Tab-separated table of C-alpha atoms in Angstrom:
chain	number	residue	atom	x	y	z
A	1	MET	CA	5.568	29.880	-272.782
A	2	LYS	CA	3.961	26.618	-271.671
A	3	VAL	CA	5.932	23.989	-269.757
A	4	ARG	CA	5.762	21.497	-272.616
A	5	ALA	CA	7.244	23.975	-275.099
A	6	ILE	CA	10.014	24.963	-272.706
A	7	VAL	CA	10.915	21.348	-271.982
A	8	LEU	CA	10.945	20.346	-275.635
A	9	THR	CA	12.918	23.400	-276.743
A	10	LEU	CA	15.645	22.962	-274.137
A	11	ILE	CA	15.951	19.181	-274.395
A	12	ILE	CA	15.970	19.186	-278.188
A	13	ALA	CA	18.683	21.850	-278.031
A	14	LEU	CA	20.621	19.599	-275.694
A	15	LEU	CA	20.215	16.677	-278.083
A	16	ALA	CA	21.572	18.827	-280.864
A	17	SER	CA	24.620	19.662	-278.769
A	18	PHE	CA	25.376	15.967	-278.355
A	19	GLY	CA	24.650	15.237	-281.977
A	20	VAL	CA	21.918	12.698	-282.579
A	21	PHE	CA	23.534	9.266	-282.530
A	22	ALA	CA	22.281	7.798	-285.795
A	23	GLN	CA	23.767	4.923	-287.736
A	24	GLU	CA	23.282	3.760	-291.229
A	25	GLU	CA	20.912	0.836	-291.229
A	26	ASN	CA	22.977	-2.134	-290.052
A	27	GLY	CA	20.334	-4.826	-290.069
A	28	THR	CA	17.475	-5.400	-287.657
A	29	ILE	CA	17.267	-4.366	-284.020
A	30	ALA	CA	18.373	-7.878	-283.060
A	31	ASP	CA	21.430	-7.468	-285.314
A	32	VAL	CA	22.330	-4.111	-283.766
A	33	VAL	CA	22.011	-5.456	-280.198
A	34	THR	CA	24.243	-8.391	-281.149
A	35	ALA	CA	26.808	-6.076	-282.706
A	36	TYR	CA	26.918	-3.905	-279.588
A	37	ALA	CA	27.219	-6.970	-277.356
A	38	THR	CA	30.157	-8.433	-279.291
A	39	GLY	CA	31.978	-5.280	-280.371
A	40	ASP	CA	34.877	-3.360	-278.873
A	41	ALA	CA	32.652	-1.455	-276.451
A	42	PRO	CA	29.908	-3.878	-275.436
A	43	GLU	CA	26.827	-2.230	-273.962
A	44	PHE	CA	24.244	-4.958	-274.473
A	45	THR	CA	25.876	-8.231	-273.396
A	46	SER	CA	23.294	-8.755	-270.650
A	47	LEU	CA	20.426	-7.647	-272.867
A	48	LEU	CA	21.458	-10.096	-275.592
A	49	ALA	CA	21.719	-12.922	-273.042
A	50	ALA	CA	18.245	-12.068	-271.766
A	51	ILE	CA	16.787	-12.025	-275.286
A	52	GLU	CA	18.313	-15.425	-275.976
A	53	ALA	CA	16.940	-16.835	-272.688
A	54	ALA	CA	13.423	-15.472	-273.243
A	55	ASP	CA	10.646	-16.952	-275.308
A	56	PRO	CA	11.785	-17.296	-278.943
A	57	SER	CA	9.033	-14.868	-279.939
A	58	VAL	CA	11.109	-11.983	-278.510
A	59	LEU	CA	14.042	-12.620	-280.847
A	60	GLU	CA	11.644	-13.243	-283.719
A	61	THR	CA	9.943	-9.888	-283.099
A	62	LEU	CA	13.211	-7.952	-282.922
A	63	SER	CA	14.466	-9.745	-286.050
A	64	ASN	CA	11.314	-9.209	-288.100
A	65	PRO	CA	12.319	-7.128	-291.146
A	66	ASP	CA	8.722	-6.056	-291.723
A	67	ALA	CA	8.236	-4.625	-288.230
A	68	GLN	CA	8.741	-1.042	-287.105
A	69	LEU	CA	9.661	-0.936	-283.415
A	70	THR	CA	11.173	1.276	-280.731
A	71	VAL	CA	13.321	-0.475	-278.152
A	72	PHE	CA	14.413	1.151	-274.899
A	73	ALA	CA	17.578	-0.838	-274.289
A	74	PRO	CA	19.146	-1.214	-270.803
A	75	THR	CA	22.927	-1.275	-270.678
A	76	ASP	CA	25.061	-3.889	-268.959
A	77	ALA	CA	25.459	-1.440	-266.070
A	78	ALA	CA	21.667	-1.206	-265.796
A	79	PHE	CA	21.327	-4.981	-265.506
A	80	ALA	CA	24.123	-4.977	-262.910
A	81	GLU	CA	21.977	-2.725	-260.697
A	82	LEU	CA	19.434	-5.526	-260.274
A	83	PRO	CA	20.104	-7.826	-257.310
A	84	SER	CA	21.874	-10.922	-258.599
A	85	PHE	CA	19.151	-13.224	-257.253
A	86	VAL	CA	16.551	-11.280	-259.260
A	87	THR	CA	18.629	-11.611	-262.434
A	88	ASP	CA	19.061	-15.337	-261.795
A	89	TYR	CA	15.315	-15.728	-261.265
A	90	LEU	CA	14.493	-13.892	-264.506
A	91	MET	CA	16.968	-15.900	-266.546
A	92	ALA	CA	15.489	-19.135	-265.184
A	93	ASN	CA	11.849	-18.165	-265.733
A	94	THR	CA	11.098	-17.659	-269.396
A	95	ASP	CA	7.586	-16.284	-269.026
A	96	VAL	CA	8.539	-13.590	-266.513
A	97	LEU	CA	11.658	-12.632	-268.470
A	98	THR	CA	9.597	-12.315	-271.632
A	99	GLN	CA	7.151	-9.989	-269.886
A	100	VAL	CA	10.030	-7.808	-268.698
A	101	LEU	CA	11.684	-7.627	-272.111
A	102	THR	CA	8.486	-6.848	-274.058
A	103	TYR	CA	7.879	-3.991	-271.592
A	104	HIS	CA	10.896	-2.331	-273.251
A	105	VAL	CA	9.418	-2.536	-276.764
A	106	VAL	CA	6.932	-0.153	-278.386
A	107	ASP	CA	5.110	-0.734	-281.665
A	108	GLY	CA	6.240	1.928	-284.118
A	109	ALA	CA	9.604	3.565	-284.779
A	110	TYR	CA	9.867	6.761	-282.717
A	111	LEU	CA	12.933	8.984	-283.044
A	112	SER	CA	13.859	11.211	-280.122
A	113	ALA	CA	11.852	14.142	-281.472
A	114	ASP	CA	8.827	11.848	-281.810
A	115	VAL	CA	9.257	10.623	-278.238
A	116	LEU	CA	9.459	14.168	-276.918
A	117	GLY	CA	6.457	15.117	-279.017
A	118	MET	CA	4.302	12.727	-276.985
A	119	ILE	CA	4.815	14.757	-273.810
A	120	ASP	CA	1.824	16.801	-272.689
A	121	GLU	CA	1.748	20.246	-271.089
A	122	LEU	CA	2.430	18.737	-267.666
A	123	GLY	CA	5.602	17.081	-268.950
A	124	ASN	CA	4.223	13.531	-269.060
A	125	ALA	CA	3.075	10.894	-271.535
A	126	VAL	CA	1.860	7.304	-271.434
A	127	ILE	CA	3.180	4.805	-273.974
A	128	PRO	CA	1.663	1.347	-274.615
A	129	THR	CA	4.188	-1.492	-274.885
A	130	LEU	CA	4.199	-4.963	-276.435
A	131	ASN	CA	3.886	-6.264	-272.872
A	132	GLY	CA	0.359	-4.854	-272.758
A	133	ALA	CA	1.221	-2.479	-269.916
A	134	GLU	CA	2.006	1.210	-270.269
A	135	LEU	CA	5.236	3.129	-269.725
A	136	THR	CA	5.203	6.571	-268.123
A	137	LEU	CA	7.343	9.085	-269.977
A	138	SER	CA	8.335	12.370	-268.344
A	139	ALA	CA	10.624	15.296	-269.060
A	140	ASP	CA	12.316	17.217	-266.261
A	141	LEU	CA	12.886	20.881	-267.017
A	142	ASP	CA	15.316	21.358	-264.122
A	143	THR	CA	17.701	18.566	-265.097
A	144	LEU	CA	16.913	18.398	-268.805
A	145	THR	CA	16.340	14.661	-268.633
A	146	VAL	CA	13.778	12.335	-270.135
A	147	LYS	CA	12.620	9.405	-268.020
A	148	LEU	CA	10.697	6.217	-268.592
A	149	ASP	CA	9.412	5.144	-265.200
A	150	GLN	CA	12.623	5.399	-263.136
A	151	ALA	CA	15.012	4.916	-266.074
A	152	THR	CA	16.745	7.875	-267.677
A	153	ILE	CA	17.220	7.919	-271.433
A	154	VAL	CA	20.947	8.258	-272.157
A	155	LEU	CA	20.984	11.314	-274.379
A	156	GLU	CA	24.401	10.471	-275.813
A	157	MET	CA	22.976	7.217	-277.214
A	158	ILE	CA	19.622	7.933	-278.828
A	159	ASP	CA	18.269	7.241	-282.295
A	160	ILE	CA	20.415	4.183	-282.931
A	161	ALA	CA	18.950	3.193	-286.269
A	162	ALA	CA	18.044	-0.283	-287.472
A	163	SER	CA	16.252	-1.505	-290.569
A	164	ASN	CA	13.142	-2.284	-288.543
A	165	GLY	CA	13.121	0.536	-286.028
A	166	VAL	CA	15.186	2.524	-283.559
A	167	ILE	CA	16.939	1.976	-280.216
A	168	HIS	CA	17.177	4.432	-277.329
A	169	VAL	CA	19.587	3.473	-274.530
A	170	ILE	CA	18.376	3.669	-270.898
A	171	ASP	CA	20.233	3.374	-267.606
A	172	SER	CA	17.830	1.077	-265.691
A	173	VAL	CA	15.963	-2.124	-266.408
A	174	LEU	CA	12.249	-1.352	-266.646
A	175	VAL	CA	10.020	-3.539	-264.483
A	176	PRO	CA	6.397	-3.916	-265.594
A	177	PRO	CA	3.521	-4.053	-263.106
A	178	VAL	CA	3.986	-7.164	-260.961
A	179	GLU	CA	0.946	-9.065	-259.769
A	180	LEU	CA	1.730	-10.409	-256.332
A	181	THR	CA	-0.941	-12.598	-254.799
A	182	TYR	CA	-1.060	-14.107	-251.354
A	183	GLU	CA	-2.771	-17.438	-250.784
A	184	PRO	CA	-3.132	-18.265	-247.078
A	185	PRO	CA	-1.709	-21.703	-246.319
A	186	ALA	CA	-3.848	-24.232	-244.478
A	187	PHE	CA	-1.815	-23.721	-241.340
A	188	VAL	CA	0.751	-21.106	-240.324
A	189	GLU	CA	3.139	-21.334	-237.431
A	190	GLY	CA	6.339	-19.676	-236.347
A	191	SER	CA	7.437	-16.190	-235.391
A	192	VAL	CA	8.335	-12.934	-237.069
A	193	ALA	CA	10.292	-10.427	-234.983
A	194	MET	CA	10.630	-6.845	-236.228
A	195	ALA	CA	12.086	-3.664	-234.801
A	196	GLY	CA	13.126	-0.237	-235.999
A	197	SER	CA	11.614	2.943	-237.368
A	198	SER	CA	8.853	4.724	-235.478
A	199	THR	CA	7.665	5.959	-238.876
A	200	VAL	CA	7.337	2.540	-240.530
A	201	GLY	CA	6.224	0.916	-237.260
A	202	PRO	CA	2.535	1.962	-237.463
A	203	LEU	CA	2.280	0.640	-241.035
A	204	THR	CA	3.819	-2.667	-239.970
A	205	GLU	CA	1.398	-2.896	-237.039
A	206	VAL	CA	-1.612	-2.651	-239.346
A	207	ILE	CA	-0.232	-5.268	-241.720
A	208	MET	CA	0.639	-7.567	-238.802
A	209	PHE	CA	-2.929	-7.263	-237.516
A	210	ASN	CA	-4.368	-8.090	-240.937
A	211	TYR	CA	-1.946	-10.963	-241.401
A	212	ARG	CA	-3.108	-12.527	-238.149
A	213	GLU	CA	-6.674	-12.259	-239.384
A	214	GLU	CA	-6.086	-13.506	-242.915
A	215	ALA	CA	-3.216	-15.983	-242.664
A	216	GLY	CA	-5.557	-18.884	-241.966
A	217	GLY	CA	-5.139	-21.751	-239.572
A	218	ASP	CA	-4.567	-21.131	-235.889
A	219	ALA	CA	-3.596	-17.471	-235.520
A	220	ALA	CA	-2.245	-18.199	-232.048
A	221	ALA	CA	0.493	-20.240	-233.713
A	222	ILE	CA	1.921	-17.055	-235.260
A	223	GLU	CA	3.998	-14.883	-232.953
A	224	LEU	CA	4.437	-11.388	-234.392
A	225	THR	CA	6.377	-8.659	-232.578
A	226	ASN	CA	7.176	-5.118	-233.652
A	227	ASP	CA	9.348	-2.940	-231.403
A	228	ILE	CA	9.841	0.802	-231.918
A	229	THR	CA	13.562	1.454	-231.491
A	230	GLY	CA	14.328	3.971	-234.215
A	231	THR	CA	15.844	2.929	-237.534
A	232	GLY	CA	19.372	2.752	-236.134
A	233	GLY	CA	18.223	0.698	-233.172
A	234	GLY	CA	16.419	-1.648	-235.549
A	235	PHE	CA	19.577	-2.217	-237.566
A	236	ASP	CA	21.483	-2.819	-234.324
A	237	ARG	CA	19.132	-5.693	-233.559
A	238	PHE	CA	18.965	-6.990	-237.132
A	239	CYS	CA	22.635	-6.660	-238.117
A	240	GLY	CA	24.542	-6.296	-234.858
A	241	GLU	CA	22.753	-8.732	-232.572
A	242	GLY	CA	20.925	-10.828	-235.168
A	243	VAL	CA	17.846	-11.154	-232.949
A	244	THR	CA	15.161	-9.850	-235.353
A	245	ASP	CA	13.931	-11.243	-238.660
A	246	LEU	CA	13.032	-7.964	-240.368
A	247	SER	CA	13.943	-4.328	-239.817
A	248	ASN	CA	11.701	-1.279	-240.297
A	249	ALA	CA	13.618	1.663	-241.729
A	250	SER	CA	12.900	5.248	-242.721
A	251	ARG	CA	16.286	5.563	-244.403
A	252	ALA	CA	18.501	3.291	-246.458
A	253	ILE	CA	20.879	0.992	-244.611
A	254	LYS	CA	24.392	2.390	-244.125
A	255	ASP	CA	27.612	0.730	-245.263
A	256	ASP	CA	28.769	-0.024	-241.723
A	257	GLU	CA	25.406	-1.624	-240.954
A	258	VAL	CA	25.672	-3.768	-244.084
A	259	ALA	CA	29.121	-4.877	-242.914
A	260	GLU	CA	27.687	-5.831	-239.510
A	261	CYS	CA	24.975	-7.881	-241.208
A	262	GLN	CA	27.488	-9.643	-243.428
A	263	ALA	CA	29.659	-10.426	-240.413
A	264	ILE	CA	26.839	-12.582	-238.990
A	265	GLY	CA	25.982	-14.190	-242.322
A	266	ARG	CA	23.133	-11.908	-243.368
A	267	GLU	CA	23.063	-10.120	-246.721
A	268	PRO	CA	20.442	-7.384	-246.207
A	269	ILE	CA	17.742	-7.055	-248.863
A	270	GLU	CA	15.806	-3.812	-249.198
A	271	PHE	CA	12.051	-3.813	-249.846
A	272	ARG	CA	10.450	-0.451	-250.632
A	273	VAL	CA	7.025	-0.270	-248.953
A	274	GLY	CA	5.912	3.358	-249.091
A	275	THR	CA	6.687	7.063	-249.114
A	276	ASP	CA	6.584	9.532	-246.249
A	277	ALA	CA	6.382	13.301	-246.293
A	278	LEU	CA	8.345	14.209	-243.189
A	279	SER	CA	6.119	16.749	-241.469
A	280	VAL	CA	7.241	19.984	-239.821
A	281	VAL	CA	4.599	21.030	-237.298
A	282	VAL	CA	3.875	23.868	-234.902
A	283	ASN	CA	1.173	24.593	-232.360
A	284	PRO	CA	-2.169	25.680	-233.894
A	285	ALA	CA	-1.852	28.950	-231.937
A	286	ALA	CA	1.295	29.859	-233.916
A	287	ASP	CA	-0.628	32.217	-236.191
A	288	TRP	CA	2.509	33.936	-237.482
A	289	ILE	CA	3.724	30.996	-239.577
A	290	GLU	CA	2.289	28.951	-242.444
A	291	ASP	CA	5.334	28.333	-244.578
A	292	VAL	CA	9.049	27.866	-243.994
A	293	THR	CA	12.097	27.457	-246.205
A	294	VAL	CA	14.711	24.746	-245.777
A	295	GLU	CA	17.209	27.476	-244.869
A	296	GLU	CA	14.874	28.759	-242.152
A	297	LEU	CA	14.471	25.211	-240.814
A	298	ALA	CA	18.218	25.130	-240.260
A	299	GLN	CA	17.794	28.140	-237.972
A	300	LEU	CA	14.549	27.074	-236.307
A	301	LEU	CA	15.920	23.628	-235.447
A	302	GLY	CA	19.506	24.746	-235.021
A	303	THR	CA	21.211	28.070	-234.587
A	304	ALA	CA	18.451	30.582	-233.761
A	305	THR	CA	17.369	31.342	-230.188
A	306	THR	CA	14.072	33.147	-230.760
A	307	TRP	CA	11.499	33.117	-233.543
A	308	ALA	CA	12.352	36.754	-234.274
A	309	ASP	CA	15.924	35.702	-235.067
A	310	VAL	CA	14.652	33.784	-238.102
A	311	ARG	CA	12.169	36.138	-239.762
A	312	GLU	CA	11.180	39.729	-239.138
A	313	GLY	CA	7.734	39.993	-237.598
A	314	TRP	CA	7.870	36.660	-235.838
A	315	PRO	CA	7.590	36.811	-232.017
A	316	ASN	CA	10.578	37.517	-229.850
A	317	GLU	CA	10.000	34.292	-227.928
A	318	PRO	CA	12.311	31.314	-227.368
A	319	ILE	CA	11.995	28.479	-229.892
A	320	ILE	CA	10.975	25.250	-228.132
A	321	ARG	CA	12.235	22.254	-230.117
A	322	TYR	CA	10.986	18.645	-230.216
A	323	THR	CA	12.913	16.282	-232.478
A	324	PRO	CA	13.717	12.579	-232.843
A	325	GLY	CA	16.932	11.270	-231.343
A	326	THR	CA	20.052	10.180	-233.171
A	327	GLU	CA	18.915	6.541	-233.373
A	328	SER	CA	16.021	7.661	-235.565
A	329	GLY	CA	16.063	7.447	-239.334
A	330	THR	CA	13.836	10.528	-239.275
A	331	PHE	CA	16.629	12.463	-237.541
A	332	ASP	CA	19.154	11.149	-240.076
A	333	PHE	CA	17.029	12.166	-243.045
A	334	PHE	CA	16.181	15.620	-241.692
A	335	ASN	CA	19.800	16.158	-240.736
A	336	GLU	CA	20.958	15.222	-244.242
A	337	VAL	CA	18.528	17.560	-246.024
A	338	VAL	CA	18.659	20.510	-243.635
A	339	PHE	CA	22.091	20.383	-241.979
A	340	GLU	CA	24.145	18.557	-244.630
A	341	GLU	CA	24.740	15.733	-242.133
A	342	ASP	CA	26.385	17.948	-239.488
A	343	GLU	CA	24.532	16.654	-236.427
A	344	THR	CA	26.438	18.906	-234.038
A	345	ILE	CA	24.244	21.865	-235.055
A	346	PRO	CA	20.789	20.458	-234.217
A	347	LEU	CA	22.065	18.672	-231.107
A	348	ALA	CA	23.550	21.925	-229.759
A	349	ALA	CA	20.279	23.840	-230.175
A	350	SER	CA	18.689	25.440	-227.128
A	351	ASN	CA	15.404	24.271	-225.582
A	352	LEU	CA	15.763	20.881	-227.252
A	353	THR	CA	13.849	17.732	-226.335
A	354	THR	CA	14.723	14.552	-228.240
A	355	ASN	CA	12.806	11.302	-228.130
A	356	ASN	CA	12.427	8.313	-230.426
A	357	ASP	CA	8.747	8.080	-229.500
A	358	ASP	CA	6.958	10.410	-231.912
A	359	ASN	CA	3.956	10.552	-229.604
A	360	VAL	CA	6.128	12.369	-227.053
A	361	LEU	CA	7.202	14.879	-229.690
A	362	LEU	CA	3.745	15.652	-230.991
A	363	LEU	CA	2.405	16.062	-227.438
A	364	GLY	CA	5.163	18.560	-226.676
A	365	VAL	CA	4.332	20.659	-229.732
A	366	ALA	CA	0.593	20.443	-229.047
A	367	GLU	CA	1.101	21.836	-225.547
A	368	ASN	CA	3.383	24.810	-226.331
A	369	GLN	CA	2.533	27.795	-228.529
A	370	TYR	CA	6.186	28.453	-229.356
A	371	ALA	CA	7.170	24.867	-230.131
A	372	ILE	CA	8.227	23.297	-233.430
A	373	GLY	CA	8.975	19.684	-234.254
A	374	TYR	CA	9.033	17.095	-237.021
A	375	PHE	CA	8.132	13.428	-237.534
A	376	GLY	CA	6.441	11.113	-240.024
A	377	TYR	CA	3.340	12.292	-241.878
A	378	ALA	CA	1.101	9.650	-240.288
A	379	TYR	CA	1.595	11.161	-236.855
A	380	TYR	CA	0.403	14.520	-238.161
A	381	VAL	CA	-2.592	13.012	-239.990
A	382	ASN	CA	-3.726	11.190	-236.869
A	383	ASN	CA	-3.312	14.312	-234.701
A	384	SER	CA	-4.177	17.117	-237.130
A	385	ASP	CA	-6.657	18.666	-234.706
A	386	SER	CA	-3.863	19.514	-232.258
A	387	LEU	CA	-1.055	20.336	-234.707
A	388	LYS	CA	-0.443	22.725	-237.600
A	389	LEU	CA	1.418	21.451	-240.655
A	390	LEU	CA	3.823	23.856	-242.380
A	391	ARG	CA	4.475	24.104	-246.092
A	392	VAL	CA	8.173	23.795	-246.934
A	393	ASN	CA	9.576	26.011	-249.695
A	394	GLY	CA	5.962	26.794	-250.534
A	395	ILE	CA	5.144	23.130	-251.210
A	396	GLU	CA	2.379	21.301	-249.394
A	397	ALA	CA	2.907	17.629	-248.670
A	398	ASN	CA	0.504	15.480	-250.714
A	399	ALA	CA	0.453	12.460	-253.028
A	400	GLU	CA	1.508	14.525	-256.052
A	401	THR	CA	4.344	16.506	-254.486
A	402	VAL	CA	6.043	13.532	-252.806
A	403	GLU	CA	6.564	11.960	-256.257
A	404	ALA	CA	7.298	15.198	-258.122
A	405	SER	CA	10.759	16.387	-259.143
A	406	GLY	CA	12.522	19.723	-259.283
A	407	ASP	CA	10.841	22.794	-257.831
A	408	ALA	CA	7.476	21.020	-257.614
A	409	ALA	CA	8.789	18.369	-255.206
A	410	TYR	CA	8.103	18.402	-251.487
A	411	PRO	CA	11.648	18.781	-250.075
A	412	LEU	CA	11.173	16.363	-247.169
A	413	ALA	CA	9.660	13.392	-249.033
A	414	ARG	CA	11.476	10.148	-248.268
A	415	PRO	CA	11.215	6.415	-248.969
A	416	LEU	CA	10.129	3.846	-246.388
A	417	PHE	CA	11.572	0.332	-246.243
A	418	ILE	CA	11.648	-3.005	-244.554
A	419	TYR	CA	14.827	-5.101	-244.689
A	420	GLY	CA	15.201	-8.864	-244.671
A	421	ALA	CA	17.746	-11.506	-245.708
A	422	ALA	CA	17.547	-14.601	-247.909
A	423	SER	CA	19.196	-16.688	-245.203
A	424	ILE	CA	16.358	-15.838	-242.801
A	425	PHE	CA	13.698	-16.683	-245.390
A	426	ALA	CA	15.360	-20.062	-245.946
A	427	GLU	CA	15.540	-20.801	-242.217
A	428	LYS	CA	12.092	-19.405	-241.371
A	429	PRO	CA	9.710	-19.595	-244.362
A	430	VAL	CA	7.000	-17.786	-242.387
A	431	VAL	CA	9.133	-14.611	-242.562
A	432	GLY	CA	9.182	-14.721	-246.357
A	433	GLU	CA	5.449	-15.402	-246.404
A	434	PHE	CA	4.860	-12.396	-244.181
A	435	VAL	CA	6.931	-10.132	-246.454
A	436	ARG	CA	5.004	-11.454	-249.444
A	437	TYR	CA	1.740	-10.573	-247.692
A	438	TYR	CA	3.165	-7.166	-246.704
A	439	LEU	CA	4.028	-6.225	-250.294
A	440	ALA	CA	0.818	-7.669	-251.733
A	441	THR	CA	-1.411	-5.622	-249.433
A	442	VAL	CA	0.552	-2.541	-248.413
A	443	ASN	CA	-1.121	-0.214	-250.929
A	444	ASP	CA	-4.523	-1.260	-249.592
A	445	VAL	CA	-3.791	0.218	-246.172
A	446	ILE	CA	-0.982	2.745	-246.496
A	447	GLY	CA	-3.311	5.695	-247.097
A	448	GLU	CA	-5.354	4.834	-244.018
A	449	VAL	CA	-2.186	4.752	-241.919
A	450	GLY	CA	-1.203	8.210	-243.184
A	451	TYR	CA	1.522	7.644	-245.783
A	452	PHE	CA	1.700	7.548	-249.564
A	453	PRO	CA	2.218	4.556	-251.858
A	454	ALA	CA	5.750	3.811	-252.961
A	455	ASN	CA	6.833	4.789	-256.427
A	456	PRO	CA	5.270	2.002	-258.562
A	457	PHE	CA	8.615	1.082	-260.126
A	458	ARG	CA	10.238	0.606	-256.699
A	459	LEU	CA	7.308	-1.392	-255.374
A	460	ASN	CA	7.428	-3.616	-258.460
A	461	ILE	CA	11.132	-4.228	-257.842
A	462	ALA	CA	10.333	-5.201	-254.249
A	463	LYS	CA	7.595	-7.566	-255.420
A	464	LEU	CA	9.926	-9.148	-257.953
A	465	GLU	CA	12.515	-9.593	-255.204
A	466	ILE	CA	10.165	-11.459	-252.869
A	467	ILE	CA	8.860	-13.606	-255.738
A	468	ALA	CA	12.436	-14.567	-256.596
A	469	LEU	CA	13.158	-15.403	-252.972
A	470	THR	CA	10.005	-17.341	-252.100
A	471	ASN	CA	8.866	-19.111	-255.290
């Protein structure tokens, strides 16, 4: 049976188990949203406020008795997930808010079965919206979910009927493609100090170089620094010491790091800039291995002594290990996926060399037939002649697998970030300008550096954040 048929059969069965949530026609879509926002269990208070703050054409469209529309409606909880400064910016800027809201509206009334019927054999569909941009619809066989971009359709609240269409509830606010332009000012001066991830560092270096070239004015008046300290070390400088303006990170900031930032008057803001496929590598002479499972990685980088301990037929030779240190976000991510955050196991492994400089790690693997190590994908790409990349769980790292879900997903794909703070942008406008340039141009260079573009939805959120902070 084809994937599409399997997905549709199982999800439609799941819908039936919930019972399709249909109402008698209680007026137009605008009437239904109002009723839900003012009833005993309000779901759409924020949505109604947004509709009322947008261009009057939005309310007119949703109130039109002659229209037939499908609205993907974010809940109050979905709006609450947006940073408050982004919500404030949208509510104060009618044109942008209108573009966001019309991205949730499709011409034509599509019940859940109709929506699922759009999905092709690969589990995807593209839907044009009143915004003019297209939504990406996907169905996940493993989790039996239907997604629009990053939002999940709430199966318990589908097919809410109105006289002029139907509403499907979603758990995230959809963000349409955001055009972010950078216009070099006549003169730029000041400094931007960054530190942190060895994975994000090379990407930042390229963008810093281009910024110097393109910013205009006297480039010597811009002081740009980028230290490789590991993600944890970067947050120490950004949140603990307060000596950097931005922080490179290959993992999300931790709660204790947020608290340190807040203690010095900084509220950290996350900007998604790319995606990495953390690469497990061996020496090219290791002809016995092409593929490894996550469970075998836990032995190879942890409990096993020889290669033969892990899989029959592998050599009875000691495993030589090269890994990032504990200050590295790469270590944190690998440790979370492979060791369930128990760092005592990998740190107690025999023949272990740790270093936050990935160049040291790759050199160690390149020089020893029985070595294994891991680091960011860019370091493999730029040294592929002296390293051998392993598939993980049978999945090769590439642009498709790092964004896939379920069994098709590369297990060690991870997001890449930079972090800033509104207080820094206010004090040093050049920092905000640099972040704006970073987000406007990152997809132009990220492939050359050796990483993959960020999920478009996450990059659009980041762009909307910097627009809200710098406009």
